[in-house]
Amino acid sequence: MSAPFEAKLWAKDRGLPSPYPAGCHAIDAAVMADALWKRYLTPRQRHVIADGWGLTQQEARLFIVTLAGLHDLGKITPGFQTCAPGADQVTGLPGYEPAPAETRTPTHQRAAHLALPELLHRLHGMPLSGRPTLQAAHQIGQLISGHHGTYAPALSHQGNELTCPLGAVPALGDKAWDEQRESLIHLIHTLFGTPALPKRTARGPAAVVTTGLIILADWLASQIPWIQARQRRWPRNGTADWEGHARRARRAAPAALRDAQLSPPSWRRTRAFTELFPHLRGQRLHPVQESLTQHLPGLARSGAGLLLITAPPGEGKTEAALYAERVMGPAAGTKGLAFLLPTMATTDAMWARVRDHARANCRTPPPVTLLHSMAWLDASYTPDDLNTATCEPGTVAEWLRGRHRGLLAGITVGTWDQAALAVLPHRHMMLRWLGLSGKTVIIDEVHAYDAHGHALTLRLLQWLGALGVPVVLLSATVTGDSAASLVHAYRHGAGHHDTPTLTPSYPGWTYTDHTTGTVTTSDSLGSHRAHQLTIDLHHSRHTHDPDLPEGRAGAILKLLTPLRETHSGCALIVCNTVADAQATHDLLTTTWNRPGQKPLVRLLHARMPARQRTAVTRRLQRWTGPRGTRPARPFVIISTQVAEQSLDVDFDLVISDLAPLALLLQRAGRGHRHHRTDRPTWAPTGSPRLAVLTPTGQLPPRHWGNVYPASILRRTRDLLTTRDTPTIDVPGDVQNLIDQVYGPEFSAADDIIRIADDAQRTATAELTAIAPPASVRDLHPLTNTDAHPDEIATRIGSDSTRVLPTYLTPDGRHWLHPTQHTPRTALPQHVDPADRPTLRRIMNATIPINSQWLNAADPTTRPPADWSNVPGLRDLALLPQPTTRTAIKPYLHKGKATLLDPQRGLVQA
């Protein structure tokens, strides 16, 4: 019989009136894990954990509870107990000798990894023979070592046995220290039951999700209010009432989960398609939607699967995906939803749509998290009175907004990067998998990534397939080869290693059954919006001088003649670079300025202050959305690539710089998107037109840089030039044309360059990503990185810095306005992290730029020292613009001048 567990051993002291006993914290974490198993995990997640460890679900529950109770086993060491001298009450007592002075003290996470396998062998007979990474006892210890976000390296072994931890690391402490570690195990078994331990190691995905659950239980049990409430009932006479503490913790745990908003959404029963979307009642379904209502319920009946939907813009793919989630999620045993998009702007717009969808279809409004680096700037998502607003149903509370927690919500909308980070080794990646594993994952614009991003998506799909997560992929212009690779990645993760031939239909869908691997593809379904898209190629020199013959500027002015002559209509001009967009804006504002005929001209690109970009985007959607009201005079929106994805806008004419064909078709989808009765006579309804400005000479023009591969630009130009007709049948011709441009028949020199670049990007992704799920044995490589999570890059070439433009006066002071120098416009030296209005005001003035535009050694670019402790502000740099009473000078670095223009955004010359 082991000795009673010592109540004097402590686990928590920071922010507490007195040290908190290690036994109490162990019981709290075990209770939280039990509550999470019953109230938070979905049936799919419980199956993943149990099946992954080879246990029944009841056995798996008790196993998880035990692991949570033992997560801080490594704190029962002389090194930890003496790290807070005021809390230590045992070191020096008989048997509790201090650690030898010459030994190195391991962290408490590493100490648990070292000690636990041998204890499991001693108490439960778990074998220690063979390679450590093939031992269940070792994997359990390594899993526990990851409860602070990183897995410890695998332990060594001598001969055929794991090295004895007490001999290898004397700092663990023997005698009473070892006895108390064993006693903690007995205490957890006594209070919660003795678990059936796994006889084999878990599959990688199951181990990762298990770790995430242990971390979550620990975080909930480590909240200061929780501990203080438990301390008030803990006996002060030194006796240990473990059973009473466990009873009180069990009663309090459900409220702790509710306060943290850790409850799956409570969906109403699946209804007819149009009943899920009130705004569609009385409308005819698109063919893709109609086909899914007929076939998907039968196909998804057996469980999880992957659904790929391919259709042009405007075919209702978003509603089709949300409908699919309501069919596939319940069949697979998931209750949550993650909607992922390529950009922050499209994510913001989708968040509002998904929030409204959830409110209309859930019994109580669920919290819907918005996940990207600037999400908290949205006042509708983060109200200034957040602390008092949390009582309102559906508002995301403070706890769920904490770092690493957003994906734990039942419903989340975020950028694609939020999921892609799960396949890159970094701290707390296991929490991303805990969040993803209970959801149906929808990835919009799945074609929108380069070879590096595509490779990360494939690895993501492998893991989602291994976890049995339902997945919906949406694309308007994916190639057949890319579509096949996406489907096969999911199938391989699910355990199906053959690669059947796959030819996606367009418009149409492909469903892959997780259990059988069966792939079902619909017929080409047609469209109610089928039309002939006219593409006009305008070959022109890349110049912004309107007086030069056959120049780009002259071509734009000629194309806009109908707006000028009739004083009606609207046009979208999509430029490939910010510099071209700014030059085009200058062209129109200087040449089209006659009184009474001056149009509205607006500029939209990424190098504008956040508040300006948001305002322009909202105005654009208000003018051109499905229920938008157009201004009384003609207007032109000049944009970069931010306008080509997931924005529901509608123009009479779209003008675009030459781009890869897939993107041209995306841009064309912003024209004649909705049925309107107020189109001008020069743009008859049902006759969309895309004018493509095709550069003559060098391709791409020197000023474009490497924005797009030269070979794809050339192949697009050649295809459009050699076609017998300028019209494209949408959707009938789309898939064939896309496959022609992106097909494997490469022969020219620029093709070889592109192949090499894609191969390099793919290799980089495969080198940096975590291993495929089936090959994970050692958990350490899953988090083996020295990089901060914010520095892990999901996209190559994203070396950007967010800057705050300021106006630097000769006295060395920074101002937020060029001329109005008041206390409000002075750069604040001290900012309260809780002062949301001030934080939002500052961050809304920031702009992302290439980090090479700044001189990191220039002291004038450094923000105030006190900002280092303020989330959001601590990563900013200043962009100082020297200012006098009469002039504003640009910031100079490496011969480049950078200046913030109030209309054009950040301009570099």
XYZ file of N, CA and C in Angstrom, residues 90 97 188 192 205 280 300 469 602 723 861:
33
model
N 8.164 20.941 1.770
C 8.586 19.551 1.968
C 10.080 19.344 1.813
N 15.028 14.771 -0.053
C 16.324 15.428 -0.177
C 16.339 16.376 -1.374
N -5.457 9.248 -8.147
C -6.338 9.418 -9.308
C -7.125 8.141 -9.558
N -11.209 8.185 -9.441
C -11.850 8.130 -10.757
C -11.936 6.722 -11.338
N -2.669 11.114 -35.321
C -3.789 12.035 -35.118
C -4.485 11.854 -33.776
N -33.466 32.547 -49.589
C -33.670 31.825 -50.843
C -35.102 31.321 -51.016
N -23.754 10.263 -48.112
C -23.103 10.562 -46.830
C -23.624 9.714 -45.686
N -12.660 13.535 -40.640
C -13.360 14.823 -40.611
C -14.064 15.038 -41.952
N -12.920 55.126 -57.323
C -12.449 54.653 -56.030
C -11.350 53.621 -56.235
N -7.951 31.269 -80.326
C -9.311 30.726 -80.383
C -10.075 31.296 -81.575
N 11.889 54.187 -36.573
C 10.865 53.219 -36.973
C 10.414 52.347 -35.800
